[in-house]
Amino acid sequence: DMFIGFLCPVDDWQLYGYMTNTRIKFVAVVRHRLQDAQLRDFFVKLHAAYVDYIFNCFAPLDTDKINSKRFDAAVEKYVMSIN
């Protein structure tokens, strides 16, 4: 399973982790502890959006930042679905 789950609390924040089979790591920082099922679904959708971005033959792969309005819109949509 790629969902790591709850990592640790930091002050008022909770950190959750997810790592793909290609060692891409996603970390979610949330205010209140959430259900693992909600976060697992969030990370699966985020992973799918990331794969869609990577499959774009024009996407630069040698940068540390993703500059894609489509990816940003997908992430915002998934974050709002949890709130």
PDB file of N, CA and C in Angstrom:
ATOM      1  N   ASP A   1       0.845  -1.181   0.000  1.00  0.00           N
ATOM      2  CA  ASP A   1       0.000   0.000   0.000  1.00  0.00           C
ATOM      3  C   ASP A   1       0.887   1.240   0.000  1.00  0.00           C
ATOM      4  N   MET A   2       0.579   2.202  -0.823  1.00  0.00           N
ATOM      5  CA  MET A   2       1.393   3.401  -0.938  1.00  0.00           C
ATOM      6  C   MET A   2       1.048   4.442   0.110  1.00  0.00           C
ATOM      7  N   PHE A   3      -0.128   4.325   0.725  1.00  0.00           N
ATOM      8  CA  PHE A   3      -0.540   5.264   1.763  1.00  0.00           C
ATOM      9  C   PHE A   3       0.226   4.961   3.042  1.00  0.00           C
ATOM     10  N   ILE A   4       1.037   5.894   3.490  1.00  0.00           N
ATOM     11  CA  ILE A   4       1.822   5.704   4.701  1.00  0.00           C
ATOM     12  C   ILE A   4       0.972   5.997   5.930  1.00  0.00           C
ATOM     13  N   GLY A   5       0.132   7.022   5.843  1.00  0.00           N
ATOM     14  CA  GLY A   5      -0.745   7.368   6.953  1.00  0.00           C
ATOM     15  C   GLY A   5      -0.192   8.500   7.789  1.00  0.00           C
ATOM     16  N   PHE A   6      -0.611   8.539   9.043  1.00  0.00           N
ATOM     17  CA  PHE A   6      -0.232   9.598   9.963  1.00  0.00           C
ATOM     18  C   PHE A   6       1.265   9.529  10.241  1.00  0.00           C
ATOM     19  N   LEU A   7       1.950  10.654  10.034  1.00  0.00           N
ATOM     20  CA  LEU A   7       3.389  10.705  10.264  1.00  0.00           C
ATOM     21  C   LEU A   7       3.714  11.250  11.648  1.00  0.00           C
ATOM     22  N   CYS A   8       3.224  12.465  11.930  1.00  0.00           N
ATOM     23  CA  CYS A   8       3.499  13.055  13.240  1.00  0.00           C
ATOM     24  C   CYS A   8       2.712  14.346  13.398  1.00  0.00           C
ATOM     25  N   PRO A   9       2.518  14.783  14.652  1.00  0.00           N
ATOM     26  CA  PRO A   9       1.926  16.102  14.885  1.00  0.00           C
ATOM     27  C   PRO A   9       3.030  17.159  14.958  1.00  0.00           C
ATOM     28  N   VAL A  10       2.738  18.337  14.468  1.00  0.00           N
ATOM     29  CA  VAL A  10       3.643  19.473  14.582  1.00  0.00           C
ATOM     30  C   VAL A  10       2.795  20.659  15.029  1.00  0.00           C
ATOM     31  N   ASP A  11       2.930  21.022  16.296  1.00  0.00           N
ATOM     32  CA  ASP A  11       2.108  22.063  16.907  1.00  0.00           C
ATOM     33  C   ASP A  11       0.632  21.712  16.711  1.00  0.00           C
ATOM     34  N   ASP A  12      -0.113  22.549  16.003  1.00  0.00           N
ATOM     35  CA  ASP A  12      -1.548  22.305  15.772  1.00  0.00           C
ATOM     36  C   ASP A  12      -1.807  21.561  14.473  1.00  0.00           C
ATOM     37  N   TRP A  13      -0.776  21.101  13.803  1.00  0.00           N
ATOM     38  CA  TRP A  13      -0.901  20.480  12.493  1.00  0.00           C
ATOM     39  C   TRP A  13      -0.655  18.978  12.578  1.00  0.00           C
ATOM     40  N   GLN A  14      -1.240  18.232  11.652  1.00  0.00           N
ATOM     41  CA  GLN A  14      -1.042  16.787  11.535  1.00  0.00           C
ATOM     42  C   GLN A  14      -0.445  16.512  10.156  1.00  0.00           C
ATOM     43  N   LEU A  15       0.581  15.708  10.094  1.00  0.00           N
ATOM     44  CA  LEU A  15       1.235  15.379   8.826  1.00  0.00           C
ATOM     45  C   LEU A  15       0.910  13.950   8.425  1.00  0.00           C
ATOM     46  N   TYR A  16       0.545  13.778   7.140  1.00  0.00           N
ATOM     47  CA  TYR A  16       0.234  12.474   6.568  1.00  0.00           C
ATOM     48  C   TYR A  16       1.115  12.260   5.347  1.00  0.00           C
ATOM     49  N   GLY A  17       1.443  11.012   5.062  1.00  0.00           N
ATOM     50  CA  GLY A  17       2.335  10.738   3.959  1.00  0.00           C
ATOM     51  C   GLY A  17       1.841   9.686   2.990  1.00  0.00           C
ATOM     52  N   TYR A  18       2.392   9.744   1.795  1.00  0.00           N
ATOM     53  CA  TYR A  18       2.071   8.831   0.699  1.00  0.00           C
ATOM     54  C   TYR A  18       3.320   8.751  -0.164  1.00  0.00           C
ATOM     55  N   MET A  19       3.724   7.561  -0.559  1.00  0.00           N
ATOM     56  CA  MET A  19       4.884   7.409  -1.428  1.00  0.00           C
ATOM     57  C   MET A  19       4.529   6.465  -2.570  1.00  0.00           C
ATOM     58  N   THR A  20       4.817   6.904  -3.795  1.00  0.00           N
ATOM     59  CA  THR A  20       4.512   6.094  -4.963  1.00  0.00           C
ATOM     60  C   THR A  20       5.554   4.997  -5.120  1.00  0.00           C
ATOM     61  N   ASN A  21       5.283   4.080  -6.021  1.00  0.00           N
ATOM     62  CA  ASN A  21       6.250   3.003  -6.261  1.00  0.00           C
ATOM     63  C   ASN A  21       7.506   3.507  -6.975  1.00  0.00           C
ATOM     64  N   THR A  22       7.473   4.736  -7.478  1.00  0.00           N
ATOM     65  CA  THR A  22       8.662   5.345  -8.076  1.00  0.00           C
ATOM     66  C   THR A  22       9.323   6.326  -7.109  1.00  0.00           C
ATOM     67  N   ARG A  23       8.988   6.229  -5.842  1.00  0.00           N
ATOM     68  CA  ARG A  23       9.570   7.003  -4.748  1.00  0.00           C
ATOM     69  C   ARG A  23       9.256   8.492  -4.794  1.00  0.00           C
ATOM     70  N   ILE A  24       8.153   8.870  -5.411  1.00  0.00           N
ATOM     71  CA  ILE A  24       7.658  10.242  -5.323  1.00  0.00           C
ATOM     72  C   ILE A  24       6.887  10.321  -4.012  1.00  0.00           C
ATOM     73  N   LYS A  25       7.180  11.345  -3.215  1.00  0.00           N
ATOM     74  CA  LYS A  25       6.555  11.468  -1.902  1.00  0.00           C
ATOM     75  C   LYS A  25       5.598  12.646  -1.884  1.00  0.00           C
ATOM     76  N   PHE A  26       4.408  12.411  -1.328  1.00  0.00           N
ATOM     77  CA  PHE A  26       3.430  13.459  -1.103  1.00  0.00           C
ATOM     78  C   PHE A  26       3.213  13.571   0.396  1.00  0.00           C
ATOM     79  N   VAL A  27       3.138  14.801   0.887  1.00  0.00           N
ATOM     80  CA  VAL A  27       2.861  15.042   2.303  1.00  0.00           C
ATOM     81  C   VAL A  27       1.690  16.003   2.387  1.00  0.00           C
ATOM     82  N   ALA A  28       0.716  15.656   3.214  1.00  0.00           N
ATOM     83  CA  ALA A  28      -0.430  16.530   3.455  1.00  0.00           C
ATOM     84  C   ALA A  28      -0.331  17.049   4.879  1.00  0.00           C
ATOM     85  N   VAL A  29      -0.491  18.346   5.037  1.00  0.00           N
ATOM     86  CA  VAL A  29      -0.470  18.985   6.352  1.00  0.00           C
ATOM     87  C   VAL A  29      -1.875  19.514   6.609  1.00  0.00           C
ATOM     88  N   VAL A  30      -2.517  18.977   7.636  1.00  0.00           N
ATOM     89  CA  VAL A  30      -3.899  19.354   7.940  1.00  0.00           C
ATOM     90  C   VAL A  30      -4.000  19.826   9.386  1.00  0.00           C
ATOM     91  N   ARG A  31      -5.045  20.589   9.664  1.00  0.00           N
ATOM     92  CA  ARG A  31      -5.235  21.125  10.993  1.00  0.00           C
ATOM     93  C   ARG A  31      -5.800  20.106  11.967  1.00  0.00           C
ATOM     94  N   HIS A  32      -6.780  19.364  11.527  1.00  0.00           N
ATOM     95  CA  HIS A  32      -7.442  18.393  12.401  1.00  0.00           C
ATOM     96  C   HIS A  32      -7.217  16.994  11.854  1.00  0.00           C
ATOM     97  N   ARG A  33      -7.137  16.063  12.743  1.00  0.00           N
ATOM     98  CA  ARG A  33      -6.932  14.670  12.329  1.00  0.00           C
ATOM     99  C   ARG A  33      -8.122  14.218  11.483  1.00  0.00           C
ATOM    100  N   LEU A  34      -7.845  13.583  10.369  1.00  0.00           N
ATOM    101  CA  LEU A  34      -8.881  13.131   9.441  1.00  0.00           C
ATOM    102  C   LEU A  34      -8.924  11.615   9.402  1.00  0.00           C
ATOM    103  N   GLN A  35      -9.992  11.100   8.830  1.00  0.00           N
ATOM    104  CA  GLN A  35     -10.136   9.666   8.639  1.00  0.00           C
ATOM    105  C   GLN A  35      -9.117   9.199   7.602  1.00  0.00           C
ATOM    106  N   ASP A  36      -8.530   8.032   7.851  1.00  0.00           N
ATOM    107  CA  ASP A  36      -7.558   7.498   6.898  1.00  0.00           C
ATOM    108  C   ASP A  36      -8.172   7.274   5.524  1.00  0.00           C
ATOM    109  N   ALA A  37      -9.445   6.891   5.479  1.00  0.00           N
ATOM    110  CA  ALA A  37     -10.106   6.647   4.191  1.00  0.00           C
ATOM    111  C   ALA A  37     -10.184   7.924   3.366  1.00  0.00           C
ATOM    112  N   GLN A  38     -10.469   9.055   4.026  1.00  0.00           N
ATOM    113  CA  GLN A  38     -10.524  10.336   3.314  1.00  0.00           C
ATOM    114  C   GLN A  38      -9.166  10.690   2.728  1.00  0.00           C
ATOM    115  N   LEU A  39      -8.146  10.541   3.530  1.00  0.00           N
ATOM    116  CA  LEU A  39      -6.811  10.899   3.068  1.00  0.00           C
ATOM    117  C   LEU A  39      -6.279   9.932   2.028  1.00  0.00           C
ATOM    118  N   ARG A  40      -6.592   8.671   2.176  1.00  0.00           N
ATOM    119  CA  ARG A  40      -6.171   7.686   1.183  1.00  0.00           C
ATOM    120  C   ARG A  40      -6.776   8.043  -0.177  1.00  0.00           C
ATOM    121  N   ASP A  41      -8.067   8.369  -0.200  1.00  0.00           N
ATOM    122  CA  ASP A  41      -8.736   8.767  -1.436  1.00  0.00           C
ATOM    123  C   ASP A  41      -8.113  10.042  -2.006  1.00  0.00           C
ATOM    124  N   PHE A  42      -7.817  10.999  -1.132  1.00  0.00           N
ATOM    125  CA  PHE A  42      -7.176  12.246  -1.562  1.00  0.00           C
ATOM    126  C   PHE A  42      -5.836  11.970  -2.233  1.00  0.00           C
ATOM    127  N   PHE A  43      -5.011  11.151  -1.590  1.00  0.00           N
ATOM    128  CA  PHE A  43      -3.686  10.857  -2.140  1.00  0.00           C
ATOM    129  C   PHE A  43      -3.770  10.070  -3.448  1.00  0.00           C
ATOM    130  N   VAL A  44      -4.721   9.175  -3.562  1.00  0.00           N
ATOM    131  CA  VAL A  44      -4.881   8.419  -4.813  1.00  0.00           C
ATOM    132  C   VAL A  44      -5.246   9.373  -5.953  1.00  0.00           C
ATOM    133  N   LYS A  45      -6.146  10.311  -5.681  1.00  0.00           N
ATOM    134  CA  LYS A  45      -6.529  11.292  -6.700  1.00  0.00           C
ATOM    135  C   LYS A  45      -5.361  12.222  -7.030  1.00  0.00           C
ATOM    136  N   LEU A  46      -4.611  12.626  -6.009  1.00  0.00           N
ATOM    137  CA  LEU A  46      -3.453  13.480  -6.224  1.00  0.00           C
ATOM    138  C   LEU A  46      -2.401  12.756  -7.064  1.00  0.00           C
ATOM    139  N   HIS A  47      -2.208  11.493  -6.777  1.00  0.00           N
ATOM    140  CA  HIS A  47      -1.257  10.679  -7.545  1.00  0.00           C
ATOM    141  C   HIS A  47      -1.701  10.596  -9.005  1.00  0.00           C
ATOM    142  N   ALA A  48      -2.988  10.402  -9.240  1.00  0.00           N
ATOM    143  CA  ALA A  48      -3.503  10.333 -10.609  1.00  0.00           C
ATOM    144  C   ALA A  48      -3.290  11.665 -11.335  1.00  0.00           C
ATOM    145  N   ALA A  49      -3.507  12.775 -10.644  1.00  0.00           N
ATOM    146  CA  ALA A  49      -3.284  14.092 -11.258  1.00  0.00           C
ATOM    147  C   ALA A  49      -1.802  14.280 -11.576  1.00  0.00           C
ATOM    148  N   TYR A  50      -0.943  13.802 -10.710  1.00  0.00           N
ATOM    149  CA  TYR A  50       0.505  13.891 -10.944  1.00  0.00           C
ATOM    150  C   TYR A  50       0.897  13.049 -12.162  1.00  0.00           C
ATOM    151  N   VAL A  51       0.353  11.855 -12.276  1.00  0.00           N
ATOM    152  CA  VAL A  51       0.650  10.996 -13.425  1.00  0.00           C
ATOM    153  C   VAL A  51       0.172  11.654 -14.712  1.00  0.00           C
ATOM    154  N   ASP A  52      -1.013  12.266 -14.681  1.00  0.00           N
ATOM    155  CA  ASP A  52      -1.500  12.988 -15.864  1.00  0.00           C
ATOM    156  C   ASP A  52      -0.534  14.106 -16.257  1.00  0.00           C
ATOM    157  N   TYR A  53      -0.006  14.797 -15.255  1.00  0.00           N
ATOM    158  CA  TYR A  53       0.950  15.870 -15.528  1.00  0.00           C
ATOM    159  C   TYR A  53       2.231  15.308 -16.144  1.00  0.00           C
ATOM    160  N   ILE A  54       2.749  14.228 -15.579  1.00  0.00           N
ATOM    161  CA  ILE A  54       3.994  13.632 -16.062  1.00  0.00           C
ATOM    162  C   ILE A  54       3.846  13.084 -17.481  1.00  0.00           C
ATOM    163  N   PHE A  55       2.674  12.568 -17.807  1.00  0.00           N
ATOM    164  CA  PHE A  55       2.456  12.013 -19.148  1.00  0.00           C
ATOM    165  C   PHE A  55       2.383  13.082 -20.233  1.00  0.00           C
ATOM    166  N   ASN A  56       2.308  14.339 -19.851  1.00  0.00           N
ATOM    167  CA  ASN A  56       2.334  15.419 -20.828  1.00  0.00           C
ATOM    168  C   ASN A  56       3.749  15.513 -21.379  1.00  0.00           C
ATOM    169  N   CYS A  57       3.902  15.288 -22.646  1.00  0.00           N
ATOM    170  CA  CYS A  57       5.241  15.261 -23.248  1.00  0.00           C
ATOM    171  C   CYS A  57       5.927  16.625 -23.226  1.00  0.00           C
ATOM    172  N   PHE A  58       5.168  17.691 -22.959  1.00  0.00           N
ATOM    173  CA  PHE A  58       5.764  19.024 -22.900  1.00  0.00           C
ATOM    174  C   PHE A  58       6.075  19.455 -21.466  1.00  0.00           C
ATOM    175  N   ALA A  59       5.759  18.631 -20.483  1.00  0.00           N
ATOM    176  CA  ALA A  59       6.013  18.979 -19.081  1.00  0.00           C
ATOM    177  C   ALA A  59       7.504  18.857 -18.779  1.00  0.00           C
ATOM    178  N   PRO A  60       8.083  19.906 -18.202  1.00  0.00           N
ATOM    179  CA  PRO A  60       9.504  19.813 -17.836  1.00  0.00           C
ATOM    180  C   PRO A  60       9.675  18.902 -16.623  1.00  0.00           C
ATOM    181  N   LEU A  61      10.526  17.897 -16.732  1.00  0.00           N
ATOM    182  CA  LEU A  61      10.708  16.938 -15.652  1.00  0.00           C
ATOM    183  C   LEU A  61      11.927  17.241 -14.790  1.00  0.00           C
ATOM    184  N   ASP A  62      12.733  18.223 -15.180  1.00  0.00           N
ATOM    185  CA  ASP A  62      13.962  18.488 -14.453  1.00  0.00           C
ATOM    186  C   ASP A  62      13.841  19.656 -13.468  1.00  0.00           C
ATOM    187  N   THR A  63      12.616  20.014 -13.103  1.00  0.00           N
ATOM    188  CA  THR A  63      12.415  21.100 -12.154  1.00  0.00           C
ATOM    189  C   THR A  63      11.827  20.550 -10.859  1.00  0.00           C
ATOM    190  N   ASP A  64      11.960  21.332  -9.806  1.00  0.00           N
ATOM    191  CA  ASP A  64      11.415  20.929  -8.504  1.00  0.00           C
ATOM    192  C   ASP A  64       9.985  21.388  -8.314  1.00  0.00           C
ATOM    193  N   LYS A  65       9.498  22.224  -9.193  1.00  0.00           N
ATOM    194  CA  LYS A  65       8.159  22.790  -9.050  1.00  0.00           C
ATOM    195  C   LYS A  65       7.295  22.438 -10.257  1.00  0.00           C
ATOM    196  N   ILE A  66       6.048  22.118  -9.981  1.00  0.00           N
ATOM    197  CA  ILE A  66       5.087  21.838 -11.050  1.00  0.00           C
ATOM    198  C   ILE A  66       4.387  23.145 -11.390  1.00  0.00           C
ATOM    199  N   ASN A  67       4.528  23.596 -12.623  1.00  0.00           N
ATOM    200  CA  ASN A  67       3.863  24.805 -13.101  1.00  0.00           C
ATOM    201  C   ASN A  67       2.785  24.402 -14.088  1.00  0.00           C
ATOM    202  N   SER A  68       1.619  24.052 -13.549  1.00  0.00           N
ATOM    203  CA  SER A  68       0.526  23.626 -14.399  1.00  0.00           C
ATOM    204  C   SER A  68      -0.790  24.086 -13.788  1.00  0.00           C
ATOM    205  N   LYS A  69      -1.520  24.891 -14.542  1.00  0.00           N
ATOM    206  CA  LYS A  69      -2.820  25.351 -14.056  1.00  0.00           C
ATOM    207  C   LYS A  69      -3.782  24.182 -13.907  1.00  0.00           C
ATOM    208  N   ARG A  70      -3.682  23.220 -14.792  1.00  0.00           N
ATOM    209  CA  ARG A  70      -4.562  22.044 -14.732  1.00  0.00           C
ATOM    210  C   ARG A  70      -4.284  21.218 -13.469  1.00  0.00           C
ATOM    211  N   PHE A  71      -3.006  21.008 -13.156  1.00  0.00           N
ATOM    212  CA  PHE A  71      -2.638  20.279 -11.946  1.00  0.00           C
ATOM    213  C   PHE A  71      -3.075  21.057 -10.706  1.00  0.00           C
ATOM    214  N   ASP A  72      -2.834  22.371 -10.694  1.00  0.00           N
ATOM    215  CA  ASP A  72      -3.246  23.201  -9.558  1.00  0.00           C
ATOM    216  C   ASP A  72      -4.755  23.158  -9.344  1.00  0.00           C
ATOM    217  N   ALA A  73      -5.514  23.202 -10.429  1.00  0.00           N
ATOM    218  CA  ALA A  73      -6.974  23.147 -10.319  1.00  0.00           C
ATOM    219  C   ALA A  73      -7.432  21.797  -9.764  1.00  0.00           C
ATOM    220  N   ALA A  74      -6.779  20.720 -10.188  1.00  0.00           N
ATOM    221  CA  ALA A  74      -7.129  19.390  -9.685  1.00  0.00           C
ATOM    222  C   ALA A  74      -6.827  19.284  -8.198  1.00  0.00           C
ATOM    223  N   VAL A  75      -5.670  19.785  -7.767  1.00  0.00           N
ATOM    224  CA  VAL A  75      -5.310  19.733  -6.344  1.00  0.00           C
ATOM    225  C   VAL A  75      -6.290  20.558  -5.528  1.00  0.00           C
ATOM    226  N   GLU A  76      -6.627  21.741  -5.996  1.00  0.00           N
ATOM    227  CA  GLU A  76      -7.585  22.587  -5.276  1.00  0.00           C
ATOM    228  C   GLU A  76      -8.945  21.898  -5.154  1.00  0.00           C
ATOM    229  N   LYS A  77      -9.376  21.253  -6.214  1.00  0.00           N
ATOM    230  CA  LYS A  77     -10.653  20.524  -6.194  1.00  0.00           C
ATOM    231  C   LYS A  77     -10.628  19.407  -5.146  1.00  0.00           C
ATOM    232  N   TYR A  78      -9.528  18.665  -5.080  1.00  0.00           N
ATOM    233  CA  TYR A  78      -9.428  17.546  -4.125  1.00  0.00           C
ATOM    234  C   TYR A  78      -9.340  18.067  -2.694  1.00  0.00           C
ATOM    235  N   VAL A  79      -8.640  19.178  -2.496  1.00  0.00           N
ATOM    236  CA  VAL A  79      -8.557  19.763  -1.147  1.00  0.00           C
ATOM    237  C   VAL A  79      -9.931  20.242  -0.709  1.00  0.00           C
ATOM    238  N   MET A  80     -10.653  20.890  -1.593  1.00  0.00           N
ATOM    239  CA  MET A  80     -11.986  21.386  -1.245  1.00  0.00           C
ATOM    240  C   MET A  80     -12.963  20.238  -0.972  1.00  0.00           C
ATOM    241  N   SER A  81     -12.741  19.094  -1.575  1.00  0.00           N
ATOM    242  CA  SER A  81     -13.641  17.945  -1.325  1.00  0.00           C
ATOM    243  C   SER A  81     -13.464  17.399   0.089  1.00  0.00           C
ATOM    244  N   ILE A  82     -12.291  17.617   0.673  1.00  0.00           N
ATOM    245  CA  ILE A  82     -12.065  17.174   2.053  1.00  0.00           C
ATOM    246  C   ILE A  82     -12.630  18.168   3.050  1.00  0.00           C
ATOM    247  N   ASN A  83     -12.553  19.467   2.718  1.00  0.00           N
ATOM    248  CA  ASN A  83     -13.014  20.518   3.645  1.00  0.00           C
ATOM    249  C   ASN A  83     -14.484  20.497   3.787  1.00  0.00           C
TER     250      ASN A  83
END
